[in-house]
């Protein structure tokens, strides 16, 4: 019985740690402004629904990117407009915002000297 109680407490501790970690990630995203509010998510969903016929699919974007030269690092807005003349401006803005957010997260997620020292 003692062993079962010990295992139960360890498992409960693990579940609590997972929940607290998820809560911390959400709180950090809210503080940074990365987490979309409910109203933002609703407006984004309505915008996507209204523009669904002219919205360029992810498969079309991937096909376009695969056709670009391998040595080309950046894709310019002009190239996207030429490939997809009917693309909504809202989708281009969303792509731009996603790239900026990705770059910010990539730079934040790298391990610095202080983090490395803490690991040691």
Rosetta silent file (secondary structure, phi, psi, omega in degrees, C-alpha in Angstrom):
SEQUENCE: XXXXXXXXXXXXXXXXXXXXXXXXXXXXXXXXXXXXXXXXXXXXXXXXXXXXXXXXXXXXXXXXXXXXXXXXXXXXXXXXXXXXXXXXXXXXXXXXXXXXXXXXXXXXXXXXXXXXXXXX
SCORE:     score description
SCORE:     0.000 S_00000001
   1 L     0.000  -39.508 -179.932    0.000    0.000    0.000 S_00000001
   2 H   -62.539  -41.851  179.302    2.865    2.395    0.784 S_00000001
   3 H   -63.035  -42.843  179.252    4.425    1.814   -2.639 S_00000001
   4 H   -63.001  -40.917  177.508    1.091    2.490   -4.380 S_00000001
   5 H   -63.635  -42.655  179.404    0.664    5.745   -2.465 S_00000001
   6 H   -62.092  -46.236  179.439    4.198    6.793   -3.367 S_00000001
   7 H   -63.485  -40.750  178.265    3.653    6.049   -7.075 S_00000001
   8 H   -62.524  -43.080  178.455    0.327    7.900   -7.020 S_00000001
   9 H   -65.373  -38.783  178.122    1.947   10.965   -5.462 S_00000001
  10 H   -64.865  -44.108  179.656    4.774   10.915   -8.028 S_00000001
  11 H   -65.747  -40.176  176.296    2.292   10.686  -10.913 S_00000001
  12 H   -63.588  -37.787  177.358    0.170   13.489   -9.461 S_00000001
  13 H   -63.705  -40.199  178.390    3.312   15.581   -9.123 S_00000001
  14 H   -64.692  -42.865  178.554    4.123   14.954  -12.804 S_00000001
  15 H   -63.218  -42.782  177.945    0.626   15.974  -13.885 S_00000001
  16 H   -62.416  -40.557  178.644    0.847   19.117  -11.773 S_00000001
  17 H   -63.999  -40.621  178.576    4.251   19.966  -13.302 S_00000001
  18 H   -64.384  -43.856 -179.514    2.852   19.585  -16.831 S_00000001
  19 H   -65.088  -42.162  179.627   -0.127   21.797  -16.018 S_00000001
  20 H   -66.822  -35.925  177.729    2.038   24.488  -14.435 S_00000001
  21 H   -65.586  -44.133  178.077    4.419   24.442  -17.407 S_00000001
  22 H   -63.482  -38.035  178.004    1.527   24.889  -19.854 S_00000001
  23 H   -65.162  -39.779  179.332    0.175   27.709  -17.692 S_00000001
  24 H   -65.482  -41.774  178.919    3.574   29.435  -17.671 S_00000001
  25 H   -62.164  -44.716  179.446    3.871   29.217  -21.464 S_00000001
  26 H   -64.172  -42.754  178.976    0.409   30.716  -21.896 S_00000001
  27 H   -63.170  -42.853  178.788    1.136   33.465  -19.375 S_00000001
  28 H   -63.073  -40.765  178.354    4.447   34.309  -21.088 S_00000001
  29 H   -65.572  -36.283  179.050    2.736   34.482  -24.474 S_00000001
  30 H   -67.801  -41.915  179.815    0.068   36.760  -23.027 S_00000001
  31 H   -64.609  -42.218  179.594    2.654   39.082  -21.485 S_00000001
  32 H   -72.251  -18.291 -177.953    4.632   39.260  -24.758 S_00000001
  33 L    89.817   11.135 -179.551    1.438   39.867  -26.704 S_00000001
  34 L   -81.248  -25.943 -177.331    1.811   36.707  -28.810 S_00000001
  35 L   -80.712  123.836  178.615   -1.374   35.094  -27.565 S_00000001
  36 L   -72.970  138.987  176.845   -4.372   36.192  -29.562 S_00000001
  37 L   -74.509  169.309  179.147   -7.362   37.355  -27.600 S_00000001
  38 H   -60.380  -41.562 -178.603  -10.764   35.790  -28.148 S_00000001
  39 H   -66.933  -36.860  176.955  -11.905   38.812  -30.173 S_00000001
  40 H   -64.538  -43.275 -179.770   -8.801   38.649  -32.364 S_00000001
  41 H   -65.659  -38.786  178.111   -9.365   34.952  -33.051 S_00000001
  42 H   -65.708  -45.501 -179.796  -13.042   35.550  -33.895 S_00000001
  43 H   -64.707  -37.021  178.091  -12.209   38.425  -36.263 S_00000001
  44 H   -65.463  -41.056  178.473   -9.472   36.338  -37.895 S_00000001
  45 H   -65.319  -42.831  178.397  -11.884   33.431  -38.415 S_00000001
  46 H   -63.905  -42.987  179.087  -14.535   35.732  -39.925 S_00000001
  47 H   -60.895  -44.261  178.813  -11.920   37.340  -42.203 S_00000001
  48 H   -64.616  -37.733  179.372  -10.750   33.921  -43.407 S_00000001
  49 H   -65.948  -42.616 -178.957  -14.350   32.835  -44.020 S_00000001
  50 H   -66.358  -38.950 -176.321  -15.144   35.950  -46.066 S_00000001
  51 L   -95.723   14.334 -172.291  -11.935   35.650  -48.110 S_00000001
  52 L   -60.346  -30.104 -178.904  -11.982   31.845  -48.413 S_00000001
  53 L   -76.045  -29.473 -179.500  -12.468   31.844  -52.192 S_00000001
  54 L  -102.062   -3.983 -179.305   -9.494   34.096  -52.917 S_00000001
  55 L   -69.601  133.215 -179.926   -7.277   32.819  -50.085 S_00000001
  56 L   -83.545  130.535 -176.444   -4.184   31.002  -51.395 S_00000001
  57 L   -74.845  161.997  178.759   -3.829   27.530  -49.895 S_00000001
  58 H   -65.042  -34.555  178.351   -0.737   26.308  -48.095 S_00000001
  59 H   -63.471  -39.341  177.939   -0.214   23.658  -50.783 S_00000001
  60 H   -65.748  -39.926  177.127   -0.075   26.356  -53.450 S_00000001
  61 H   -63.477  -44.723  179.707    2.474   28.300  -51.384 S_00000001
  62 H   -61.829  -41.795  177.968    4.610   25.200  -50.863 S_00000001
  63 H   -62.215  -40.351  178.009    4.524   24.443  -54.582 S_00000001
  64 H   -64.383  -44.681 -178.757    5.560   28.049  -55.293 S_00000001
  65 H   -67.918  -35.394  178.182    8.419   27.917  -52.766 S_00000001
  66 H   -66.088  -25.240  179.359    9.679   24.590  -54.097 S_00000001
  67 L   -81.695   -6.538 -179.640    9.964   26.219  -57.534 S_00000001
  68 L   -81.089  152.301  177.949   12.298   28.940  -56.226 S_00000001
  69 L   -59.194  144.422 -176.327   16.078   28.608  -56.646 S_00000001
  70 L   -64.699  -32.554 -177.396   17.755   26.775  -53.749 S_00000001
  71 L   -79.376  -10.701  179.933   20.275   29.551  -53.147 S_00000001
  72 L   -79.212  120.478 -176.279   17.518   32.163  -52.795 S_00000001
  73 L   -88.491  -39.146 -175.720   16.969   32.830  -49.096 S_00000001
  74 L  -109.763  148.168  171.256   14.198   35.446  -49.277 S_00000001
  75 L  -113.926  123.331 -176.157   10.979   35.598  -51.246 S_00000001
  76 L   -83.205  154.634  177.526    9.929   39.136  -51.995 S_00000001
  77 H   -59.363  -33.494  178.581    6.353   40.385  -51.847 S_00000001
  78 H   -61.460  -41.601  179.326    6.610   41.258  -55.531 S_00000001
  79 H   -65.284  -37.621  178.460    7.323   37.598  -56.359 S_00000001
  80 H   -66.930  -43.137  178.725    4.303   36.482  -54.358 S_00000001
  81 H   -62.193  -38.351  178.825    2.091   39.043  -56.128 S_00000001
  82 H   -67.437  -40.185 -179.054    3.372   37.854  -59.529 S_00000001
  83 H   -73.731  -35.121 -177.936    2.719   34.200  -58.674 S_00000001
  84 L  -129.578   82.806 -175.515   -0.670   34.885  -57.056 S_00000001
  85 L   -63.286  -26.712 -176.128   -2.186   38.071  -58.551 S_00000001
  86 L   -96.873   12.792 -178.073   -5.495   37.670  -56.686 S_00000001
  87 L   -66.341  132.947  179.075   -4.002   37.108  -53.230 S_00000001
  88 L   -68.040  147.087  177.800   -5.762   39.251  -50.603 S_00000001
  89 H   -61.513  -32.184  179.662   -3.705   41.928  -48.879 S_00000001
  90 H   -63.503  -34.660  179.864   -4.847   40.482  -45.541 S_00000001
  91 H   -72.780  -36.834  176.808   -3.129   37.188  -46.355 S_00000001
  92 H   -64.932  -42.371  176.972    0.127   38.919  -47.272 S_00000001
  93 H   -61.090  -41.216  179.614   -0.011   40.847  -43.990 S_00000001
  94 H   -64.584  -40.228  176.894   -0.645   37.596  -42.132 S_00000001
  95 H   -62.808  -44.901  179.654    2.338   35.967  -43.846 S_00000001
  96 H   -61.424  -46.157  179.489    4.547   38.914  -42.974 S_00000001
  97 H   -62.360  -38.206  179.385    3.403   38.869  -39.331 S_00000001
  98 H   -65.961  -39.303  178.434    4.023   35.099  -39.143 S_00000001
  99 H   -65.899  -44.114  178.733    7.578   35.509  -40.468 S_00000001
 100 H   -61.769  -45.111  179.386    8.319   38.300  -37.984 S_00000001
 101 H   -62.657  -39.467  178.844    6.886   36.246  -35.098 S_00000001
 102 H   -63.206  -44.020 -179.754    8.940   33.229  -36.180 S_00000001
 103 H   -64.202  -39.693  178.488   12.143   35.285  -36.264 S_00000001
 104 H   -64.411  -44.827 -179.532   11.431   36.736  -32.816 S_00000001
 105 H   -67.475  -37.240  179.550   10.760   33.284  -31.353 S_00000001
 106 H   -63.962  -38.603  179.794   13.819   31.801  -33.039 S_00000001
 107 H   -74.567  -30.707  179.695   16.025   34.472  -31.512 S_00000001
 108 H   -76.647  -31.867 -174.582   14.405   34.089  -28.062 S_00000001
 109 H   -80.674   -8.103  179.536   14.593   30.305  -28.057 S_00000001
 110 L   -72.892  150.048 -177.784   18.340   30.174  -28.579 S_00000001
 111 L   -87.516  126.991  179.141   20.400   29.284  -25.541 S_00000001
 112 L   -93.725 -178.949 -178.858   22.606   32.077  -24.268 S_00000001
 113 H   -64.914  -39.568 -179.523   25.736   31.985  -22.160 S_00000001
 114 H   -63.180  -41.490  178.916   23.767   32.536  -18.968 S_00000001
 115 H   -65.661  -39.767  179.279   21.474   29.590  -19.767 S_00000001
 116 H   -64.630  -40.573  178.946   24.449   27.400  -20.585 S_00000001
 117 H   -64.272  -34.795  178.983   26.098   28.342  -17.292 S_00000001
 118 H   -69.382  -32.900  178.620   22.912   27.387  -15.451 S_00000001
 119 H   -67.551  -32.195 -179.428   22.896   23.994  -17.148 S_00000001
 120 L   -78.908    0.000    0.000   26.418   23.328  -15.898 S_00000001
